[in-house]
Short mmCIF file of C-alpha atoms and ligand atoms in Angstrom, two decimals:
data_model
loop_
_atom_site.label_atom_id
_atom_site.label_comp_id
_atom_site.label_asym_id
_atom_site.label_seq_id
_atom_site.Cartn_x
_atom_site.Cartn_y
_atom_site.Cartn_z
CA MET A 1 -18.56 10.04 -41.30
CA ASN A 2 -16.65 7.05 -42.71
CA SER A 3 -15.66 4.78 -39.84
CA GLN A 4 -12.07 4.51 -41.17
CA THR A 5 -11.59 8.22 -40.53
CA ILE A 6 -13.04 8.27 -37.02
CA ARG A 7 -10.54 9.17 -34.33
CA LEU A 8 -11.26 7.47 -31.03
CA LEU A 9 -9.64 8.26 -27.70
CA VAL A 10 -9.66 5.33 -25.24
CA THR A 11 -9.00 6.28 -21.61
CA ARG A 12 -7.97 2.80 -20.37
CA ALA A 13 -6.47 -0.08 -22.33
CA LEU A 14 -9.14 -2.71 -22.99
CA THR A 15 -8.49 -6.43 -23.44
CA ASP A 16 -6.34 -7.26 -26.49
CA LYS A 17 -9.34 -8.65 -28.34
CA ALA A 18 -11.47 -5.61 -27.54
CA MET A 19 -8.67 -3.23 -28.56
CA ALA A 20 -8.18 -5.17 -31.79
CA PHE A 21 -11.88 -4.95 -32.57
CA ALA A 22 -11.88 -1.18 -32.08
CA GLY A 23 -8.51 -0.76 -33.79
CA GLU A 24 -9.74 -2.41 -36.98
CA ARG A 25 -12.40 0.24 -37.29
CA PHE A 26 -10.99 3.51 -35.98
CA HIS A 27 -7.76 5.46 -35.54
CA ILE A 28 -7.16 4.91 -31.85
CA TRP A 29 -5.20 6.79 -29.25
CA CYS A 30 -5.11 4.96 -25.94
CA ASN A 31 -3.96 6.26 -22.58
CA PRO A 32 -0.50 4.64 -22.21
CA HIS A 33 -0.62 4.76 -18.40
CA ASP A 34 -2.16 2.12 -16.19
CA ARG A 35 -4.17 4.70 -14.27
CA ILE A 36 -7.13 7.01 -14.63
CA MET A 37 -6.39 10.15 -16.65
CA THR A 38 -6.92 13.45 -14.92
CA THR A 39 -9.48 15.73 -16.54
CA PRO A 40 -6.78 18.12 -17.88
CA GLU A 41 -4.94 15.10 -19.35
CA LEU A 42 -8.11 13.84 -20.97
CA LEU A 43 -8.95 17.23 -22.44
CA ALA A 44 -5.41 17.74 -23.73
CA ALA A 45 -5.31 14.25 -25.28
CA ALA A 46 -8.70 14.75 -26.94
CA GLN A 47 -7.41 17.99 -28.44
CA ALA A 48 -4.04 16.59 -29.51
CA HIS A 49 -5.54 13.45 -31.03
CA GLY A 50 -8.36 15.34 -32.77
CA ALA A 51 -10.80 12.90 -31.19
CA ASP A 52 -14.29 12.52 -32.67
CA ALA A 53 -15.29 10.16 -29.89
CA LEU A 54 -14.16 9.19 -26.41
CA LEU A 55 -14.35 5.71 -24.97
CA VAL A 56 -14.29 6.26 -21.22
CA THR A 57 -14.83 4.10 -18.15
CA ALA A 58 -17.07 4.46 -15.12
CA PHE A 59 -14.14 6.02 -13.30
CA ASP A 60 -13.62 8.92 -15.70
CA ARG A 61 -15.72 11.66 -14.20
CA LEU A 62 -17.24 13.86 -16.89
CA ASP A 63 -18.93 16.62 -14.98
CA LYS A 64 -20.44 19.77 -16.46
CA ALA A 65 -17.13 21.65 -16.53
CA ALA A 66 -15.31 18.77 -18.24
CA ILE A 67 -18.02 18.33 -20.83
CA GLU A 68 -18.12 22.02 -21.61
CA ALA A 69 -14.32 22.04 -22.00
CA LEU A 70 -14.22 19.15 -24.50
CA PRO A 71 -12.87 20.12 -27.91
CA PRO A 72 -15.70 20.86 -30.37
CA ALA A 73 -14.71 17.90 -32.58
CA VAL A 74 -15.81 15.44 -29.88
CA LYS A 75 -19.34 14.33 -30.77
CA VAL A 76 -19.70 11.10 -28.82
CA VAL A 77 -18.83 9.87 -25.34
CA ALA A 78 -19.15 6.11 -25.06
CA THR A 79 -18.84 4.67 -21.58
CA TYR A 80 -17.47 1.18 -21.14
CA SER A 81 -20.09 0.49 -18.48
CA VAL A 82 -23.80 0.19 -18.08
CA GLY A 83 -23.72 2.73 -15.25
CA HIS A 84 -23.55 6.35 -16.34
CA ASN A 85 -23.71 8.25 -13.06
CA HIS A 86 -20.19 9.58 -13.76
CA ILE A 87 -21.42 11.63 -16.73
CA ASP A 88 -23.45 14.83 -16.47
CA LEU A 89 -26.15 13.92 -18.97
CA ALA A 90 -27.81 17.33 -18.87
CA ALA A 91 -24.54 19.02 -19.80
CA ALA A 92 -23.95 16.45 -22.55
CA SER A 93 -27.40 17.00 -23.94
CA ALA A 94 -27.01 20.80 -23.80
CA ARG A 95 -23.79 20.49 -25.79
CA GLY A 96 -25.33 18.09 -28.33
CA LEU A 97 -23.00 15.29 -27.24
CA ALA A 98 -24.23 11.73 -27.75
CA VAL A 99 -23.68 9.46 -24.73
CA LEU A 100 -23.59 5.69 -25.23
CA SER A 101 -23.41 2.87 -22.68
CA THR A 102 -23.33 -0.95 -22.65
CA PRO A 103 -26.74 -2.32 -21.62
CA ASP A 104 -27.72 -5.97 -22.19
CA VAL A 105 -24.29 -7.31 -23.14
CA LEU A 106 -23.16 -7.57 -19.51
CA SER A 107 -26.43 -8.22 -17.68
CA ASP A 108 -25.97 -11.96 -17.25
CA THR A 109 -22.30 -11.47 -16.39
CA VAL A 110 -23.12 -9.09 -13.54
CA ALA A 111 -25.98 -11.37 -12.48
CA GLU A 112 -23.45 -14.20 -12.13
CA MET A 113 -21.48 -12.01 -9.76
CA ALA A 114 -24.62 -11.32 -7.73
CA LEU A 115 -25.21 -15.07 -7.40
CA LEU A 116 -21.58 -15.65 -6.45
CA LEU A 117 -21.88 -13.01 -3.73
CA MET A 118 -25.17 -14.42 -2.46
CA LEU A 119 -23.75 -17.92 -2.20
CA ALA A 120 -20.38 -16.85 -0.81
CA ALA A 121 -21.95 -14.62 1.84
CA ALA A 122 -24.59 -17.18 2.82
CA ARG A 123 -22.08 -20.04 2.99
CA ARG A 124 -19.36 -18.05 4.76
CA ALA A 125 -16.85 -18.54 1.97
CA TYR A 126 -14.40 -15.92 3.23
CA GLU A 127 -14.27 -17.43 6.71
CA GLY A 128 -13.83 -20.91 5.28
CA GLN A 129 -10.96 -19.82 3.10
CA ARG A 130 -9.28 -17.98 5.96
CA LEU A 131 -9.51 -21.09 8.12
CA ILE A 132 -7.54 -23.04 5.54
CA TYR A 133 -5.05 -20.31 4.60
CA ASP A 134 -4.37 -19.48 8.25
CA GLY A 135 -3.72 -23.13 9.13
CA ARG A 136 -6.54 -23.10 11.70
CA TRP A 137 -8.67 -25.87 10.14
CA VAL A 138 -8.55 -28.84 12.47
CA GLY A 139 -11.03 -30.99 10.57
CA TRP A 140 -14.73 -31.53 9.97
CA THR A 141 -17.20 -30.91 12.76
CA PRO A 142 -21.01 -30.88 12.65
CA THR A 143 -21.05 -27.23 13.67
CA LEU A 144 -18.30 -25.90 11.42
CA LEU A 145 -19.18 -22.59 9.74
CA LEU A 146 -22.94 -22.96 9.79
CA GLY A 147 -24.33 -20.90 6.94
CA ARG A 148 -27.74 -20.06 5.51
CA ASP A 149 -29.73 -21.96 2.92
CA VAL A 150 -30.12 -20.09 -0.32
CA VAL A 151 -32.54 -22.56 -1.90
CA GLY A 152 -36.11 -21.68 -1.07
CA ALA A 153 -35.30 -18.35 0.62
CA ARG A 154 -36.95 -15.05 -0.26
CA LEU A 155 -34.98 -12.77 -2.57
CA GLY A 156 -35.63 -9.04 -2.70
CA VAL A 157 -34.37 -7.29 -5.81
CA PHE A 158 -34.03 -3.52 -5.55
CA GLY A 159 -34.05 -2.30 -9.15
CA MET A 160 -35.61 -4.70 -11.63
CA GLY A 161 -33.79 -3.56 -14.76
CA ARG A 162 -31.95 -5.96 -17.04
CA ILE A 163 -29.44 -7.05 -14.40
CA GLY A 164 -32.07 -7.35 -11.68
CA ARG A 165 -34.25 -9.49 -13.94
CA SER A 166 -31.34 -11.74 -14.82
CA VAL A 167 -30.60 -12.26 -11.11
CA ALA A 168 -34.28 -12.89 -10.41
CA ARG A 169 -34.63 -15.42 -13.22
CA ARG A 170 -31.59 -17.39 -12.15
CA ALA A 171 -32.50 -17.27 -8.47
CA ALA A 172 -36.03 -18.48 -9.17
CA ARG A 173 -35.05 -21.21 -11.63
CA GLY A 174 -31.77 -22.34 -10.15
CA PHE A 175 -32.44 -21.89 -6.45
CA ASP A 176 -36.24 -22.01 -6.15
CA MET A 177 -36.15 -18.60 -4.50
CA ALA A 178 -39.36 -16.62 -4.03
CA VAL A 179 -38.58 -13.36 -5.81
CA HIS A 180 -39.88 -9.98 -4.66
CA TYR A 181 -38.87 -6.66 -6.16
CA HIS A 182 -39.12 -2.92 -6.02
CA ASN A 183 -38.76 -0.76 -9.08
CA ARG A 184 -39.80 2.78 -9.96
CA SER A 185 -42.70 1.23 -11.83
CA ARG A 186 -44.22 -2.23 -11.97
CA LEU A 187 -43.03 -4.43 -14.84
CA PRO A 188 -45.38 -6.08 -17.31
CA GLY A 189 -46.18 -9.71 -16.44
CA GLU A 190 -43.87 -11.24 -19.04
CA LEU A 191 -40.91 -9.44 -17.46
CA GLU A 192 -42.06 -10.01 -13.87
CA GLN A 193 -41.98 -13.78 -14.37
CA GLY A 194 -43.93 -14.38 -11.17
CA ALA A 195 -41.93 -11.96 -9.00
CA VAL A 196 -44.00 -10.03 -6.45
CA TYR A 197 -43.97 -6.24 -6.87
CA HIS A 198 -43.72 -3.91 -3.87
CA ALA A 199 -44.53 -0.32 -4.73
CA ASP A 200 -43.00 0.74 -1.42
CA ALA A 201 -39.35 -0.30 -1.01
CA ALA A 202 -39.88 -0.62 2.75
CA ASP A 203 -42.30 -3.50 2.10
CA LEU A 204 -39.68 -5.19 -0.07
CA LEU A 205 -37.15 -5.02 2.75
CA ALA A 206 -39.48 -6.74 5.19
CA VAL A 207 -39.58 -9.90 3.01
CA SER A 208 -35.93 -9.93 1.86
CA ASP A 209 -34.00 -12.83 3.41
CA PHE A 210 -31.55 -11.89 0.68
CA LEU A 211 -31.49 -8.32 -0.60
CA VAL A 212 -29.71 -7.68 -3.89
CA LEU A 213 -29.10 -4.09 -4.99
CA THR A 214 -29.23 -3.69 -8.77
CA ALA A 215 -30.64 -0.17 -9.13
CA PRO A 216 -28.66 2.60 -10.83
CA SER A 217 -26.99 5.29 -8.77
CA THR A 218 -29.21 8.37 -8.84
CA PRO A 219 -29.97 11.13 -6.33
CA GLN A 220 -33.05 9.06 -5.39
CA THR A 221 -31.15 5.82 -4.70
CA ALA A 222 -28.13 7.37 -2.94
CA ARG A 223 -27.78 5.90 0.58
CA PHE A 224 -30.91 3.83 0.00
CA LEU A 225 -29.73 1.19 2.43
CA ASP A 226 -29.40 3.28 5.57
CA ALA A 227 -29.85 2.32 9.23
CA ALA A 228 -33.63 2.77 9.17
CA ARG A 229 -34.06 0.55 6.13
CA ILE A 230 -31.60 -2.05 7.41
CA ALA A 231 -33.78 -2.29 10.52
CA ARG A 232 -36.71 -3.33 8.31
CA LEU A 233 -34.87 -6.38 6.95
CA PRO A 234 -35.63 -9.74 8.59
CA ARG A 235 -33.01 -10.33 11.28
CA GLY A 236 -30.05 -12.19 9.83
CA ALA A 237 -30.68 -11.04 6.26
CA ILE A 238 -27.95 -11.16 3.65
CA VAL A 239 -27.12 -8.06 1.61
CA VAL A 240 -25.54 -8.07 -1.84
CA ASN A 241 -24.51 -5.03 -3.88
CA VAL A 242 -23.53 -5.20 -7.55
CA ALA A 243 -24.87 -1.73 -8.41
CA ARG A 244 -22.93 1.22 -7.04
CA GLY A 245 -21.38 1.77 -3.63
CA ASP A 246 -23.30 4.95 -2.93
CA LEU A 247 -26.56 3.00 -2.59
CA VAL A 248 -25.31 1.86 0.82
CA ASP A 249 -24.62 3.78 4.01
CA ASP A 250 -21.40 1.93 4.82
CA ALA A 251 -21.29 2.85 8.52
CA ALA A 252 -24.86 1.60 8.99
CA LEU A 253 -24.22 -1.67 7.14
CA ILE A 254 -20.98 -2.30 9.04
CA ALA A 255 -22.78 -1.71 12.36
CA ALA A 256 -25.53 -4.14 11.31
CA LEU A 257 -22.96 -6.76 10.23
CA ARG A 258 -21.23 -6.46 13.59
CA GLU A 259 -24.41 -6.68 15.58
CA GLY A 260 -26.09 -9.46 13.58
CA GLN A 261 -29.08 -7.66 12.08
CA VAL A 262 -27.35 -8.42 8.77
CA ALA A 263 -25.77 -11.90 8.90
CA ALA A 264 -23.43 -11.39 5.96
CA ALA A 265 -22.82 -9.21 2.93
CA GLY A 266 -21.41 -9.80 -0.52
CA LEU A 267 -20.14 -6.58 -2.07
CA ASP A 268 -18.61 -5.93 -5.48
CA VAL A 269 -18.97 -2.15 -5.43
CA PHE A 270 -18.08 0.46 -2.84
CA ASP A 271 -18.25 4.12 -2.14
CA ASN A 272 -14.98 5.85 -2.95
CA GLU A 273 -13.38 2.84 -4.67
CA PRO A 274 -10.70 1.63 -4.24
CA ASP A 275 -10.39 3.31 -0.81
CA ILE A 276 -13.23 1.40 0.78
CA HIS A 277 -14.54 1.94 4.29
CA PRO A 278 -11.93 0.28 6.55
CA GLY A 279 -14.69 -1.16 8.74
CA TYR A 280 -15.35 -3.86 6.14
CA LEU A 281 -11.81 -5.17 6.40
CA ASP A 282 -12.20 -6.23 10.04
CA LEU A 283 -15.37 -8.20 9.44
CA PRO A 284 -15.36 -11.97 8.95
CA ASN A 285 -18.91 -12.06 7.58
CA VAL A 286 -18.31 -10.25 4.31
CA PHE A 287 -17.26 -11.46 0.88
CA LEU A 288 -15.66 -8.59 -1.00
CA GLN A 289 -14.78 -8.31 -4.66
CA PRO A 290 -12.95 -5.44 -6.43
CA HIS A 291 -15.74 -4.20 -8.74
CA GLN A 292 -15.40 -6.96 -11.26
CA GLY A 293 -19.05 -7.84 -11.88
CA SER A 294 -18.82 -7.43 -15.65
CA SER A 295 -15.26 -8.70 -15.90
CA THR A 296 -15.30 -11.74 -18.17
CA LEU A 297 -13.40 -12.00 -21.43
CA GLY A 298 -16.68 -12.42 -23.27
CA ALA A 299 -18.43 -9.45 -21.72
CA ARG A 300 -15.46 -7.16 -22.28
CA VAL A 301 -15.43 -8.00 -25.99
CA ARG A 302 -19.21 -7.65 -26.30
CA MET A 303 -18.99 -4.24 -24.63
CA ALA A 304 -16.29 -3.11 -27.08
CA GLU A 305 -18.23 -4.43 -30.05
CA LEU A 306 -21.40 -2.68 -28.96
CA LEU A 307 -19.70 0.65 -28.35
CA THR A 308 -17.56 0.71 -31.48
CA THR A 309 -20.49 -0.30 -33.67
CA SER A 310 -22.73 2.30 -32.15
CA ILE A 311 -20.09 5.07 -32.22
CA ALA A 312 -19.80 4.50 -35.98
CA SER A 313 -23.59 4.52 -36.36
CA VAL A 314 -24.08 7.71 -34.36
CA LEU A 315 -21.34 9.52 -36.29
CA ALA A 316 -23.03 8.36 -39.50
CA GLY A 317 -26.27 9.91 -38.22
CA ALA A 318 -28.07 6.64 -37.47
CA PRO A 319 -30.10 5.90 -34.31
CA VAL A 320 -28.77 3.33 -31.83
CA ALA A 321 -30.54 1.58 -28.95
CA ASN A 322 -27.78 2.15 -26.41
CA ARG A 323 -27.79 5.94 -26.72
CA ILE A 324 -28.70 7.61 -23.43
CA VAL A 325 -28.80 11.21 -24.70
C1 LIG B 401 -20.82 -1.02 -15.16
O1 LIG B 401 -20.91 -1.49 -16.29
O2 LIG B 401 -21.46 -0.02 -14.81
C2 LIG B 401 -19.86 -1.67 -14.24
O3 LIG B 401 -20.12 -1.37 -12.92
C3 LIG B 401 -18.44 -1.27 -14.61
O4 LIG B 401 -18.24 0.03 -14.32
#
C-alpha cells in the first residue's frame, strides 16, 4: 500500500511535531476531544474514516470484543507506548491484526524518570518543597529533612529489559550503585554489565536498598509487590515504579510507607489512573508524578517517527522490529 493513501486514525492529539510527521505521510483523522474515546466512538470513527491503521495510547483498551468489532479495513494497531497490556494480543493475532509498539526510543527517557524518582524519594524532595511552599521553613538546621544516600547503595531492578538496563547503567556509572536484578531469564554478560542476577525475585528484594520496578504488566507480575514481598526488603528501603501501577499492591505499600518498612516511594504509574489510591495523598514520604516517564519532546517525536515508519512498512508487507504480533 502506498503510504500516501494510508488512512490513519489517531486517538489522542500528539505533539505538533509528531502530528506533522505523521500528517506528511498519511491521511489522518484525529480525535478532536481532549479525552479518551469510548470503544463505540473508536469503532465508529474507524468505520467512518475508513482507517487502515489505528494509532492508540496505553489508555485505549482494546480487548477481545473491541478487536473483533474493528472494521475489516483496519490492519494495524500501533500503540504510542512501550507497554501493550491494554491490547488483547491473542485476539489481534487471531484476527491477523499487526500490533506495533515503541521500544528503544523511550528507554533512556523513562530511565531518567526512574532516577528522578529515586533521588526525589531518597532526598525527601516533596517534603522539602512543601516546607517552602507552606511557609514553614525557618532556616537551615543540621537535622533538617535527613534523607538517604543514593551513591553506593544497592539497587534492585525488577525487569531487566531495555528500560531496566538503562536505569542500571546510569545508576552504576553515575551513582556507583551495586546493581542486582531479577528477570524471567538471565541476561548475557554484555547486557548484564556486572549486575548480579537473582533467579528468585525474593532474593532480589533482600538486597534492594532501592527497588525499581521496570517489568511489564502481565498476569505474572500483577501485584508483585505485595505485603509479603515488601517484608523481604531491607527496612527503610525505597521503592520506585515506572512500569505499571498494577505491579504494586497499593494498600500494602501505603501501610509500609506509614510504618517505616519502606522509607519513601517515587511513583510515576498507578493502578486505576488517574483515580489513584487516596492513601498516597496523605503521605509525606512519597514523590508522585502523573505517568509522564516518557514525556519529553524528543521521545514523543521519536515514538511518532517509529510508529508511522513501521505502519507504512507493515502495510507494504515488510517486517519491522517493533511488531509484537
Ligand atoms: C509506555 O510507553 O508504556 C508509557 O507508560 C506510556 O504509556
